[in-house]
GROMACS .gro file of N, CA, C and O in nm:
model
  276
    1UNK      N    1  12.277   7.785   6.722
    1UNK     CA    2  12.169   7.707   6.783
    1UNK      C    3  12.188   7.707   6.934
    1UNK      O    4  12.291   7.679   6.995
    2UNK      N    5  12.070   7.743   6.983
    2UNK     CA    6  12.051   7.697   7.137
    2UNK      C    7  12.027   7.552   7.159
    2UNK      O    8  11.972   7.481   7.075
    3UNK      N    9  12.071   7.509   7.275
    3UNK     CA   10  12.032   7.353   7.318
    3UNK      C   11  11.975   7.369   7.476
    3UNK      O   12  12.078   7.353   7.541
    4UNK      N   13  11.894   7.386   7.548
    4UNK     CA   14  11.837   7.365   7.622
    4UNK      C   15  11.812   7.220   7.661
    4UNK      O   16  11.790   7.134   7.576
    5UNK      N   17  11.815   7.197   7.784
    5UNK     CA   18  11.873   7.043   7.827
    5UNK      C   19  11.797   7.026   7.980
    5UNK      O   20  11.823   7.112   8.064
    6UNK      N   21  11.731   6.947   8.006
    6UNK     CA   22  11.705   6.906   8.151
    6UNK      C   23  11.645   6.790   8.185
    6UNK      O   24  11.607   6.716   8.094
    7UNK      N   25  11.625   6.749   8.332
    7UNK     CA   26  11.544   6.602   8.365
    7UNK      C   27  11.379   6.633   8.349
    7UNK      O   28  11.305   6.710   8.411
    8UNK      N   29  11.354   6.535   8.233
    8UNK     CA   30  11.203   6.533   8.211
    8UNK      C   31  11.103   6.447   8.340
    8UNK      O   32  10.995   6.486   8.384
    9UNK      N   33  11.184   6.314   8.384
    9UNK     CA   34  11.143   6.243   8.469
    9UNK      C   35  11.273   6.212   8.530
    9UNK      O   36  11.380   6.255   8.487
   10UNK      N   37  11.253   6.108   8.670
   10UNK     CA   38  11.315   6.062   8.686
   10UNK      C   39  11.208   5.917   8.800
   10UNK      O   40  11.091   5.932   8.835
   11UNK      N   41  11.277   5.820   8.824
   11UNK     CA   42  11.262   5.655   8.840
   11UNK      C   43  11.371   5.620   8.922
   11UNK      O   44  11.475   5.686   8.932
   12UNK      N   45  11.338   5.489   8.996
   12UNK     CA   46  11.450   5.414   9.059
   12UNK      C   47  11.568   5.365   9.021
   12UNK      O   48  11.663   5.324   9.087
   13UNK      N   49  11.545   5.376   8.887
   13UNK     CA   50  11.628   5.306   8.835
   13UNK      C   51  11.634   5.326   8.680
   13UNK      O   52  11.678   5.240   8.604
   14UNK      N   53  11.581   5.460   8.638
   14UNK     CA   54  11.587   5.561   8.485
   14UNK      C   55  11.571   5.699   8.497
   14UNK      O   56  11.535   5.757   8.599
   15UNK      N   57  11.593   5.738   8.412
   15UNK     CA   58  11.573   5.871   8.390
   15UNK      C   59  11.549   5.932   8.227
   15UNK      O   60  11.585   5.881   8.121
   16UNK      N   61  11.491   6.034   8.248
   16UNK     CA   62  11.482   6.071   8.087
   16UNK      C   63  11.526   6.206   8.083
   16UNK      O   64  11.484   6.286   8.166
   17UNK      N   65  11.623   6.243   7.979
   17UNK     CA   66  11.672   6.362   7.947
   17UNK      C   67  11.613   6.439   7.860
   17UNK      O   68  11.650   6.384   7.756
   18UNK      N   69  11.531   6.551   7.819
   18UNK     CA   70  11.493   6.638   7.739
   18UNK      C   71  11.570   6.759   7.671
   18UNK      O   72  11.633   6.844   7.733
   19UNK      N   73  11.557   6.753   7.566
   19UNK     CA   74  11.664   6.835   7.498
   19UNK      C   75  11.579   6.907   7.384
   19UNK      O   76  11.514   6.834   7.308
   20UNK      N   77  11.575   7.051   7.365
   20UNK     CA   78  11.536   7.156   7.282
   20UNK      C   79  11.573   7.269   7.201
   20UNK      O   80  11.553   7.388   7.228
   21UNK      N   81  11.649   7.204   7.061
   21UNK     CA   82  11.690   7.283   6.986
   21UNK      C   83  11.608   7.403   6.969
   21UNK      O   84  11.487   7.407   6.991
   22UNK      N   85  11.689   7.515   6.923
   22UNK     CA   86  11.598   7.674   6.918
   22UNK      C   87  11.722   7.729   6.799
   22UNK      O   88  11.843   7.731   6.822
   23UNK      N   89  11.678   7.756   6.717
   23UNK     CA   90  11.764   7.826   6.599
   23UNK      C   91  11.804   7.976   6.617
   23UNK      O   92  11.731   8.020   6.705
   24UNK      N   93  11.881   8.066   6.576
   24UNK     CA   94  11.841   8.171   6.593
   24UNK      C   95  11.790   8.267   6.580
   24UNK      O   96  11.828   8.372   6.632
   25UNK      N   97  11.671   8.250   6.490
   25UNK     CA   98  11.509   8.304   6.518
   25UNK      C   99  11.450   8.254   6.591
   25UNK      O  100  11.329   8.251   6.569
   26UNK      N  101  11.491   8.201   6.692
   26UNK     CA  102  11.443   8.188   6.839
   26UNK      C  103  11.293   8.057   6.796
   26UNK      O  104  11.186   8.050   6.858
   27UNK      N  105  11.339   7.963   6.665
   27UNK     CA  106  11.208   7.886   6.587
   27UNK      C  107  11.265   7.763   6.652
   27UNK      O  108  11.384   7.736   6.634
   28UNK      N  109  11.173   7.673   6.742
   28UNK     CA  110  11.233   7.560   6.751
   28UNK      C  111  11.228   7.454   6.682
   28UNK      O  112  11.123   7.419   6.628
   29UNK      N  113  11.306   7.406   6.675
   29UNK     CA  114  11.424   7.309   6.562
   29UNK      C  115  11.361   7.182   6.569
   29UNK      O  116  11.293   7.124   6.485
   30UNK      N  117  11.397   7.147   6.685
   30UNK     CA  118  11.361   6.962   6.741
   30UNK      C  119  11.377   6.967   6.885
   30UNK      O  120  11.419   7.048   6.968
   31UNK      N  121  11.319   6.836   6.885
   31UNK     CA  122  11.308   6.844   7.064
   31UNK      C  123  11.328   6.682   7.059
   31UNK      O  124  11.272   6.623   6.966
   32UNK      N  125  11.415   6.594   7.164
   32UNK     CA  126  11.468   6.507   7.184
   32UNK      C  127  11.481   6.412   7.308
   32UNK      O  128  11.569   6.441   7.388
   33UNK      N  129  11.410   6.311   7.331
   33UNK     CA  130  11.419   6.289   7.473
   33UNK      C  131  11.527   6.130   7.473
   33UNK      O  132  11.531   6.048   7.382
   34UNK      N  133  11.597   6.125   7.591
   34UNK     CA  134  11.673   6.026   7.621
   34UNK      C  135  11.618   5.947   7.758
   34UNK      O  136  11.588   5.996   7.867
   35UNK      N  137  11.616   5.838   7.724
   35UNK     CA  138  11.589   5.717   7.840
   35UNK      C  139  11.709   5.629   7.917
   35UNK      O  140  11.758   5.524   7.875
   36UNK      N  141  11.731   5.673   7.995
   36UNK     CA  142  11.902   5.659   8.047
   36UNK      C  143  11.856   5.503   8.182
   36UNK      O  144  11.772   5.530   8.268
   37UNK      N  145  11.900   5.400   8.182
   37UNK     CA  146  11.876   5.272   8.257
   37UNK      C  147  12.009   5.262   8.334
   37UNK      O  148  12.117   5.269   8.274
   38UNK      N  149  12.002   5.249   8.436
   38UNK     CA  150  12.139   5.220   8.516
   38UNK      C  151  12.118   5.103   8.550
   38UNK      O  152  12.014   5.076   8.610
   39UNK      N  153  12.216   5.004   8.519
   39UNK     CA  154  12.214   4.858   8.522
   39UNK      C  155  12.347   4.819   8.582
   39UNK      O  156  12.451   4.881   8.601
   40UNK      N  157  12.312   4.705   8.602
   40UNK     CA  158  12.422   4.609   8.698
   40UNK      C  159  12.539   4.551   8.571
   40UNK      O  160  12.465   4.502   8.486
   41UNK      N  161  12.612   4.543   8.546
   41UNK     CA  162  12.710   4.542   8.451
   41UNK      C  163  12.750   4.409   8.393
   41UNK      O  164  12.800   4.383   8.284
   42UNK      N  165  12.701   4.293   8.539
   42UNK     CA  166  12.755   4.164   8.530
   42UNK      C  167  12.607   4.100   8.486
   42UNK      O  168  12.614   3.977   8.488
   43UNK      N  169  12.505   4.137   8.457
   43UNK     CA  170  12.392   4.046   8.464
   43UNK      C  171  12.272   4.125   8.403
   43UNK      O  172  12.158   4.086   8.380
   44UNK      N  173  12.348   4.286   8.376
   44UNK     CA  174  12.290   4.345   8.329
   44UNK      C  175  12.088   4.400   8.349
   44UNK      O  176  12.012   4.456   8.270
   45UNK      N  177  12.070   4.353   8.478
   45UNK     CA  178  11.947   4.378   8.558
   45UNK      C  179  11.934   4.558   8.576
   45UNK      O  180  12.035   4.628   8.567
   46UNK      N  181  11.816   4.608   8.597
   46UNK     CA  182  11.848   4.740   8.663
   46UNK      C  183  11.863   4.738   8.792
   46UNK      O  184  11.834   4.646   8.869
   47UNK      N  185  11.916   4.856   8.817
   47UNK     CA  186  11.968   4.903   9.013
   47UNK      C  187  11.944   4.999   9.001
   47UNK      O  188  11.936   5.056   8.892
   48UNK      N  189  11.923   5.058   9.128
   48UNK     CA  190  11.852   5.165   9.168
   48UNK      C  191  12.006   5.251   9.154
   48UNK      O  192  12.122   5.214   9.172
   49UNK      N  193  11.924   5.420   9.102
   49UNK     CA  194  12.052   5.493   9.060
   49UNK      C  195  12.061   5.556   9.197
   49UNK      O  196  11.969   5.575   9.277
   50UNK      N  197  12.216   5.590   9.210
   50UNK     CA  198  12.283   5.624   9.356
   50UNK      C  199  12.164   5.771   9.398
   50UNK      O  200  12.083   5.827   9.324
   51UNK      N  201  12.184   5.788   9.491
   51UNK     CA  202  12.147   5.865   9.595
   51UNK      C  203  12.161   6.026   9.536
   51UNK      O  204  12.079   6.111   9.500
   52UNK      N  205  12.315   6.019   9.549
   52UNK     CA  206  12.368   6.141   9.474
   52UNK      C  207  12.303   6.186   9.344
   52UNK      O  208  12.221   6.278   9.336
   53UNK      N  209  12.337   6.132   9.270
   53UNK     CA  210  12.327   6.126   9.135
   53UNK      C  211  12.191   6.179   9.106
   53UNK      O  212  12.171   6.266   9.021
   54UNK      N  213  12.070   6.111   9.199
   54UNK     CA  214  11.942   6.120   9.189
   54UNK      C  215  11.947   6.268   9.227
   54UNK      O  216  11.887   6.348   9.155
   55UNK      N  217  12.001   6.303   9.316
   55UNK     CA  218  11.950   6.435   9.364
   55UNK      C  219  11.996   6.556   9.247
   55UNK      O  220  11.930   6.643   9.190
   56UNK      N  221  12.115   6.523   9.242
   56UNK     CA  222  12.198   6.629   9.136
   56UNK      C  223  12.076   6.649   8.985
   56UNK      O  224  12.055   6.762   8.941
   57UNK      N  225  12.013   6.536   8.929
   57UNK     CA  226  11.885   6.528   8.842
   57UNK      C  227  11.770   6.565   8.870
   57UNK      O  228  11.683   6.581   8.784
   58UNK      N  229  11.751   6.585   9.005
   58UNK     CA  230  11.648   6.672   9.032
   58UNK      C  231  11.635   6.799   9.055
   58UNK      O  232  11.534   6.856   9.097
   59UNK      N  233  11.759   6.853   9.021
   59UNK     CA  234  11.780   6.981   9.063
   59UNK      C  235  11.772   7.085   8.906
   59UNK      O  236  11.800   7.203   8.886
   60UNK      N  237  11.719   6.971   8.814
   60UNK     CA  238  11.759   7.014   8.683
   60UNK      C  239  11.633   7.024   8.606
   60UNK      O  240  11.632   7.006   8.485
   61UNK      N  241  11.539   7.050   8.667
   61UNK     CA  242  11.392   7.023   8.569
   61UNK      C  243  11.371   7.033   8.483
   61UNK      O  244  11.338   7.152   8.483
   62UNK      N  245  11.356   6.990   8.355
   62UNK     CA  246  11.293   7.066   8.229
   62UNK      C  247  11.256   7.196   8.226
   62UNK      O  248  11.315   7.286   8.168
   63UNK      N  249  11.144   7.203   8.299
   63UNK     CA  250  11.053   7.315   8.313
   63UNK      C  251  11.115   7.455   8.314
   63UNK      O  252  11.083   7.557   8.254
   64UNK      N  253  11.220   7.426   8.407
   64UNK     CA  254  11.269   7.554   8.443
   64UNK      C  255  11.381   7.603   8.315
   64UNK      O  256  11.397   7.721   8.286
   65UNK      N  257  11.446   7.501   8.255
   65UNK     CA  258  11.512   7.585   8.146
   65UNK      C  259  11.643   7.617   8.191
   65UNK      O  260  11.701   7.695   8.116
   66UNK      N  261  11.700   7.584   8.279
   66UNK     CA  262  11.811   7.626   8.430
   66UNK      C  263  11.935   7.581   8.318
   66UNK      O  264  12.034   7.653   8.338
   67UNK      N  265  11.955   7.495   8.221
   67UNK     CA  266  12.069   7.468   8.198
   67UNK      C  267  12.092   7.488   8.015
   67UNK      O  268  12.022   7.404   7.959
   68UNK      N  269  12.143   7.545   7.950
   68UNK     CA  270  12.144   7.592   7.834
   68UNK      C  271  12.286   7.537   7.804
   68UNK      O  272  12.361   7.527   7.901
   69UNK      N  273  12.332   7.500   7.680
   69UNK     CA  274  12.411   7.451   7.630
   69UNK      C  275  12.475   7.532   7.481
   69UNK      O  276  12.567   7.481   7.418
   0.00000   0.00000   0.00000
């Protein structure tokens, strides 16, 4: 199985991960999305996700398919 993996969206303070099984008849399998919240730990509010972090997720689009697993 292939796993194809990238940022579907991204938010101030979420993000969603997309993920696309492919078998190997190249038939896809399932497709999977994750909703990721970065929160404050003590009070559990959201915060805006770091700077870094944001950028490194944008460099990862869905669309493009850039990261295979």
């Amino acid at each position: 199985i292939t796993i194809e993996m990238g940022t579907d969206s991204t938010k101030n303070t979420s993000f969603v991960l997309k993920y696309r099984f492919i078998n190997n008849s190249s038939d896809l399998v399932a497709e999977v999305k994750t909703i990721h919240v970065t929160i404050n730990p003590t009070d559990r509010k959201p915060i805006s996700i770091q700077k870094d972090i944001l950028a490194c997720l944008k460099k990862i689009p869905f669309e493009d398919k850039n990261l295979v697993l």
